[in-house]
């Protein structure tokens, strides 16, 4: 039964992230090949990174024929959708992104549970949940959402920890966890929850500006003394 629920989460995450990548590609005015490339990278990039770090051959992606076909169908549908439907999707973009994050985080944790220690399960959940989105944003020339937006990766790590500790095992419990991760992700979007950050951009720019002013003042002073 666990394998069945694993497949369900894989399908949900694949559809959500494939459509997400396709929409971002169209926003950046990529051609249809770019749409497929960005969609596939978003859907499978996290799993590839996870496999690299936990020592699983990345060639296993070619054994996932059903998921590859699912991603291609989802991207094709997204490409031909009427504009008004895409606008509707954009209004709920954070919700669909949360679905993909939750599904892939749980899928990644299930993949590593029983084979690797808790720390590896948490990392597998996080990378599977956020890896594809990070690659998508980089290829689209954007700052990765996970590094700048509301609390994001924390929810994937929390799901991994909960599964690794054995708190959620049965299909029903995993579905509850799936809904909980989506809920907390949307709450973080709604209330703007963020991890602590320290910005040096303004401070450094001010210090450089002040240094330029001091240099200019010294130059004027020397010119005045010379006169």
mmCIF file of C-alpha atoms in Angstrom:
data_model
loop_
_atom_site.group_PDB
_atom_site.id
_atom_site.type_symbol
_atom_site.label_atom_id
_atom_site.label_comp_id
_atom_site.label_asym_id
_atom_site.label_seq_id
_atom_site.Cartn_x
_atom_site.Cartn_y
_atom_site.Cartn_z
ATOM 1 C CA UNK A 1 0.000 0.000 0.000
ATOM 2 C CA UNK A 2 2.928 2.328 0.710
ATOM 3 C CA UNK A 3 4.052 1.872 -2.882
ATOM 4 C CA UNK A 4 0.594 2.886 -4.057
ATOM 5 C CA UNK A 5 0.625 6.079 -2.004
ATOM 6 C CA UNK A 6 4.204 6.737 -3.155
ATOM 7 C CA UNK A 7 3.004 6.592 -6.759
ATOM 8 C CA UNK A 8 0.083 8.898 -6.011
ATOM 9 C CA UNK A 9 2.362 11.553 -4.520
ATOM 10 C CA UNK A 10 4.786 11.172 -7.441
ATOM 11 C CA UNK A 11 1.983 11.799 -9.948
ATOM 12 C CA UNK A 12 0.596 14.792 -8.037
ATOM 13 C CA UNK A 13 4.010 16.400 -7.677
ATOM 14 C CA UNK A 14 4.931 15.740 -11.289
ATOM 15 C CA UNK A 15 1.773 17.375 -12.654
ATOM 16 C CA UNK A 16 1.989 20.393 -10.323
ATOM 17 C CA UNK A 17 5.648 21.124 -11.040
ATOM 18 C CA UNK A 18 5.529 20.320 -14.767
ATOM 19 C CA UNK A 19 2.721 22.854 -15.224
ATOM 20 C CA UNK A 20 4.599 25.332 -13.015
ATOM 21 C CA UNK A 21 7.716 25.061 -15.165
ATOM 22 C CA UNK A 22 5.703 25.358 -18.379
ATOM 23 C CA UNK A 23 3.928 28.514 -17.171
ATOM 24 C CA UNK A 24 7.228 30.140 -16.117
ATOM 25 C CA UNK A 25 8.724 29.290 -19.533
ATOM 26 C CA UNK A 26 5.797 30.948 -21.308
ATOM 27 C CA UNK A 27 6.109 33.998 -19.043
ATOM 28 C CA UNK A 28 9.744 34.299 -20.131
ATOM 29 C CA UNK A 29 8.637 33.893 -23.794
ATOM 30 C CA UNK A 30 10.435 30.585 -24.373
ATOM 31 C CA UNK A 31 9.459 28.564 -27.439
ATOM 32 C CA UNK A 32 7.664 25.222 -27.138
ATOM 33 C CA UNK A 33 10.957 23.341 -26.725
ATOM 34 C CA UNK A 34 11.862 25.647 -23.851
ATOM 35 C CA UNK A 35 8.462 24.984 -22.308
ATOM 36 C CA UNK A 36 9.073 21.239 -22.317
ATOM 37 C CA UNK A 37 12.654 21.541 -21.089
ATOM 38 C CA UNK A 38 11.777 23.861 -18.208
ATOM 39 C CA UNK A 39 8.748 21.772 -17.289
ATOM 40 C CA UNK A 40 10.730 18.536 -17.198
ATOM 41 C CA UNK A 41 13.539 20.135 -15.215
ATOM 42 C CA UNK A 42 11.049 21.434 -12.669
ATOM 43 C CA UNK A 43 9.276 18.102 -12.366
ATOM 44 C CA UNK A 44 12.350 15.857 -12.180
ATOM 45 C CA UNK A 45 15.239 18.111 -11.159
ATOM 46 C CA UNK A 46 14.664 17.668 -7.426
ATOM 47 C CA UNK A 47 14.638 13.892 -7.712
ATOM 48 C CA UNK A 48 17.840 13.896 -9.758
ATOM 49 C CA UNK A 49 19.653 16.057 -7.181
ATOM 50 C CA UNK A 50 18.366 13.814 -4.384
ATOM 51 C CA UNK A 51 19.593 10.691 -6.137
ATOM 52 C CA UNK A 52 23.015 12.216 -6.694
ATOM 53 C CA UNK A 53 23.428 13.012 -2.999
ATOM 54 C CA UNK A 54 22.203 9.697 -1.625
ATOM 55 C CA UNK A 55 24.092 7.593 -4.150
ATOM 56 C CA UNK A 56 21.233 6.377 -6.338
ATOM 57 C CA UNK A 57 21.985 6.225 -10.104
ATOM 58 C CA UNK A 58 20.324 9.182 -11.781
ATOM 59 C CA UNK A 59 19.595 6.934 -14.757
ATOM 60 C CA UNK A 60 16.615 5.626 -12.767
ATOM 61 C CA UNK A 61 14.725 8.602 -14.205
ATOM 62 C CA UNK A 62 14.486 6.703 -17.509
ATOM 63 C CA UNK A 63 12.585 3.920 -15.755
ATOM 64 C CA UNK A 64 9.817 6.383 -14.850
ATOM 65 C CA UNK A 65 8.076 6.212 -18.185
ATOM 66 C CA UNK A 66 4.621 6.806 -16.763
ATOM 67 C CA UNK A 67 5.717 9.958 -14.928
ATOM 68 C CA UNK A 68 7.546 11.279 -17.993
ATOM 69 C CA UNK A 69 4.420 10.786 -20.098
ATOM 70 C CA UNK A 70 2.314 12.426 -17.373
ATOM 71 C CA UNK A 71 4.632 15.449 -17.343
ATOM 72 C CA UNK A 72 4.546 15.783 -21.137
ATOM 73 C CA UNK A 73 0.747 15.617 -21.194
ATOM 74 C CA UNK A 74 0.483 18.187 -18.374
ATOM 75 C CA UNK A 75 2.857 20.585 -20.165
ATOM 76 C CA UNK A 76 1.026 20.173 -23.468
ATOM 77 C CA UNK A 77 -2.284 20.965 -21.792
ATOM 78 C CA UNK A 78 -0.731 24.025 -20.137
ATOM 79 C CA UNK A 79 0.688 25.200 -23.473
ATOM 80 C CA UNK A 80 -2.681 25.099 -25.266
ATOM 81 C CA UNK A 81 -4.817 26.411 -22.398
ATOM 82 C CA UNK A 82 -6.786 29.579 -23.129
ATOM 83 C CA UNK A 83 -5.206 32.702 -21.689
ATOM 84 C CA UNK A 84 -8.040 33.276 -19.225
ATOM 85 C CA UNK A 85 -7.474 29.813 -17.731
ATOM 86 C CA UNK A 86 -3.769 30.521 -17.339
ATOM 87 C CA UNK A 87 -4.618 33.786 -15.578
ATOM 88 C CA UNK A 88 -6.860 31.822 -13.222
ATOM 89 C CA UNK A 89 -4.012 29.395 -12.570
ATOM 90 C CA UNK A 90 -1.645 32.296 -11.868
ATOM 91 C CA UNK A 91 -3.979 33.605 -9.185
ATOM 92 C CA UNK A 92 -3.668 30.236 -7.442
ATOM 93 C CA UNK A 93 0.009 29.732 -8.307
ATOM 94 C CA UNK A 94 1.148 29.568 -4.679
ATOM 95 C CA UNK A 95 -1.462 26.900 -3.937
ATOM 96 C CA UNK A 96 -0.374 24.638 -6.816
ATOM 97 C CA UNK A 97 3.251 25.219 -5.903
ATOM 98 C CA UNK A 98 2.414 24.144 -2.363
ATOM 99 C CA UNK A 99 0.806 20.971 -3.721
ATOM 100 C CA UNK A 100 3.967 20.119 -5.645
ATOM 101 C CA UNK A 101 6.185 20.932 -2.672
ATOM 102 C CA UNK A 102 4.144 18.768 -0.306
ATOM 103 C CA UNK A 103 3.786 15.830 -2.698
ATOM 104 C CA UNK A 104 7.444 15.713 -3.658
ATOM 105 C CA UNK A 105 8.699 16.256 -0.104
ATOM 106 C CA UNK A 106 6.677 13.257 1.083
ATOM 107 C CA UNK A 107 7.701 11.240 -1.963
ATOM 108 C CA UNK A 108 11.374 12.001 -1.323
ATOM 109 C CA UNK A 109 11.094 11.085 2.351
ATOM 110 C CA UNK A 110 9.356 7.794 1.526
ATOM 111 C CA UNK A 111 12.097 7.080 -0.995
ATOM 112 C CA UNK A 112 14.832 7.372 1.640
ATOM 113 C CA UNK A 113 13.041 6.012 4.709
ATOM 114 C CA UNK A 114 14.325 2.626 5.814
ATOM 115 C CA UNK A 115 17.448 2.912 3.679
ATOM 116 C CA UNK A 116 19.198 5.938 5.150
ATOM 117 C CA UNK A 117 19.447 7.745 8.533
ATOM 118 C CA UNK A 118 17.028 10.484 9.600
ATOM 119 C CA UNK A 119 19.302 13.282 8.401
ATOM 120 C CA UNK A 120 19.345 11.793 4.890
ATOM 121 C CA UNK A 121 15.553 11.410 4.918
ATOM 122 C CA UNK A 122 15.166 15.112 5.776
ATOM 123 C CA UNK A 123 17.615 16.150 3.055
ATOM 124 C CA UNK A 124 15.909 13.853 0.537
ATOM 125 C CA UNK A 125 12.528 15.407 1.352
ATOM 126 C CA UNK A 126 13.875 18.936 1.083
ATOM 127 C CA UNK A 127 15.782 18.454 -2.173
ATOM 128 C CA UNK A 128 12.964 16.554 -3.850
ATOM 129 C CA UNK A 129 10.530 19.287 -2.807
ATOM 130 C CA UNK A 130 12.579 22.360 -3.738
ATOM 131 C CA UNK A 131 15.288 21.211 -6.164
ATOM 132 C CA UNK A 132 13.250 21.369 -9.347
ATOM 133 C CA UNK A 133 11.858 24.797 -8.508
ATOM 134 C CA UNK A 134 15.341 26.163 -7.822
ATOM 135 C CA UNK A 135 16.659 24.931 -11.174
ATOM 136 C CA UNK A 136 13.541 26.331 -12.873
ATOM 137 C CA UNK A 137 14.079 29.796 -11.417
ATOM 138 C CA UNK A 138 17.789 29.821 -12.276
ATOM 139 C CA UNK A 139 17.138 28.799 -15.895
ATOM 140 C CA UNK A 140 14.418 31.456 -16.100
ATOM 141 C CA UNK A 141 16.828 34.117 -14.825
ATOM 142 C CA UNK A 142 14.994 34.597 -11.535
ATOM 143 C CA UNK A 143 16.094 34.551 -7.929
ATOM 144 C CA UNK A 144 15.144 31.122 -6.550
ATOM 145 C CA UNK A 145 11.829 31.350 -4.714
ATOM 146 C CA UNK A 146 13.062 29.105 -1.914
ATOM 147 C CA UNK A 147 15.903 31.509 -1.051
ATOM 148 C CA UNK A 148 13.958 34.746 -0.976
ATOM 149 C CA UNK A 149 10.263 34.159 -0.329
ATOM 150 C CA UNK A 150 8.204 33.103 2.654
ATOM 151 C CA UNK A 151 9.110 29.999 4.664
ATOM 152 C CA UNK A 152 9.347 27.283 2.025
ATOM 153 C CA UNK A 153 11.987 24.593 2.467
ATOM 154 C CA UNK A 154 11.221 24.340 6.198
ATOM 155 C CA UNK A 155 7.892 22.656 5.460
ATOM 156 C CA UNK A 156 9.578 20.065 3.226
ATOM 157 C CA UNK A 157 12.166 19.376 5.924
ATOM 158 C CA UNK A 158 9.419 19.084 8.547
ATOM 159 C CA UNK A 159 7.582 16.531 6.419
ATOM 160 C CA UNK A 160 10.799 14.558 6.008
ATOM 161 C CA UNK A 161 11.453 14.601 9.749
ATOM 162 C CA UNK A 162 7.899 13.489 10.557
ATOM 163 C CA UNK A 163 8.156 10.549 8.160
ATOM 164 C CA UNK A 164 11.692 9.665 9.176
ATOM 165 C CA UNK A 165 10.676 9.562 12.839
ATOM 166 C CA UNK A 166 7.796 7.239 11.997
ATOM 167 C CA UNK A 167 5.030 9.636 13.009
ATOM 168 C CA UNK A 168 3.236 9.223 9.665
ATOM 169 C CA UNK A 169 3.191 5.778 8.066
ATOM 170 C CA UNK A 170 -0.213 4.673 6.836
ATOM 171 C CA UNK A 171 -1.727 6.091 3.629
ATOM 172 C CA UNK A 172 -4.326 8.023 5.627
ATOM 173 C CA UNK A 173 -1.648 9.538 7.880
ATOM 174 C CA UNK A 174 0.434 10.495 4.857
ATOM 175 C CA UNK A 175 -2.558 12.192 3.248
ATOM 176 C CA UNK A 176 -3.078 14.153 6.475
ATOM 177 C CA UNK A 177 0.585 15.184 6.375
ATOM 178 C CA UNK A 178 0.175 16.133 2.714
ATOM 179 C CA UNK A 179 -2.721 18.440 3.579
ATOM 180 C CA UNK A 180 -0.873 19.852 6.608
ATOM 181 C CA UNK A 181 2.191 20.847 4.582
ATOM 182 C CA UNK A 182 -0.041 22.590 2.027
ATOM 183 C CA UNK A 183 -1.902 24.363 4.827
ATOM 184 C CA UNK A 184 1.241 25.639 6.542
ATOM 185 C CA UNK A 185 2.779 26.690 3.238
ATOM 186 C CA UNK A 186 -0.321 28.725 2.387
ATOM 187 C CA UNK A 187 -0.406 30.212 5.892
ATOM 188 C CA UNK A 188 3.199 31.332 5.462
ATOM 189 C CA UNK A 189 2.224 32.969 2.154
ATOM 190 C CA UNK A 190 -0.856 34.646 3.635
ATOM 191 C CA UNK A 191 0.855 35.980 6.751
ATOM 192 C CA UNK A 192 4.260 36.556 5.174
ATOM 193 C CA UNK A 193 6.141 34.315 7.578
ATOM 194 C CA UNK A 194 9.852 34.522 6.844
ATOM 195 C CA UNK A 195 13.043 33.120 8.225
ATOM 196 C CA UNK A 196 15.443 35.629 9.834
ATOM 197 C CA UNK A 197 17.429 37.532 7.272
ATOM 198 C CA UNK A 198 20.175 40.118 7.304
ATOM 199 C CA UNK A 199 20.491 42.375 4.306
ATOM 200 C CA UNK A 200 23.816 44.072 3.634
ATOM 201 C CA UNK A 201 22.780 45.566 0.314
ATOM 202 C CA UNK A 202 21.599 48.911 1.709
ATOM 203 C CA UNK A 203 24.301 49.124 4.364
ATOM 204 C CA UNK A 204 27.105 48.415 1.890
ATOM 205 C CA UNK A 205 25.698 50.824 -0.671
ATOM 206 C CA UNK A 206 25.520 53.526 1.988
ATOM 207 C CA UNK A 207 29.098 52.877 3.094
ATOM 208 C CA UNK A 208 30.342 53.041 -0.492
ATOM 209 C CA UNK A 209 28.383 56.264 -1.025
ATOM 210 C CA UNK A 210 29.865 57.737 2.159
ATOM 211 C CA UNK A 211 33.372 56.713 1.076
ATOM 212 C CA UNK A 212 32.853 58.412 -2.285
ATOM 213 C CA UNK A 213 31.722 61.561 -0.500
ATOM 214 C CA UNK A 214 34.806 61.540 1.748
ATOM 215 C CA UNK A 215 37.082 61.032 -1.263
ATOM 216 C CA UNK A 216 35.424 63.898 -3.112
ATOM 217 C CA UNK A 217 35.716 66.144 -0.040
ATOM 218 C CA UNK A 218 39.421 65.369 0.333
ATOM 219 C CA UNK A 219 39.979 66.123 -3.335
ATOM 220 C CA UNK A 220 38.179 69.472 -3.053
ATOM 221 C CA UNK A 221 40.178 70.292 0.075
ATOM 222 C CA UNK A 222 43.494 69.557 -1.685
ATOM 223 C CA UNK A 223 42.450 71.654 -4.674
ATOM 224 C CA UNK A 224 41.482 74.499 -2.331
ATOM 225 C CA UNK A 225 44.819 74.353 -0.537
ATOM 226 C CA UNK A 226 46.627 74.344 -3.863
ATOM 227 C CA UNK A 227 44.881 77.550 -4.820
#
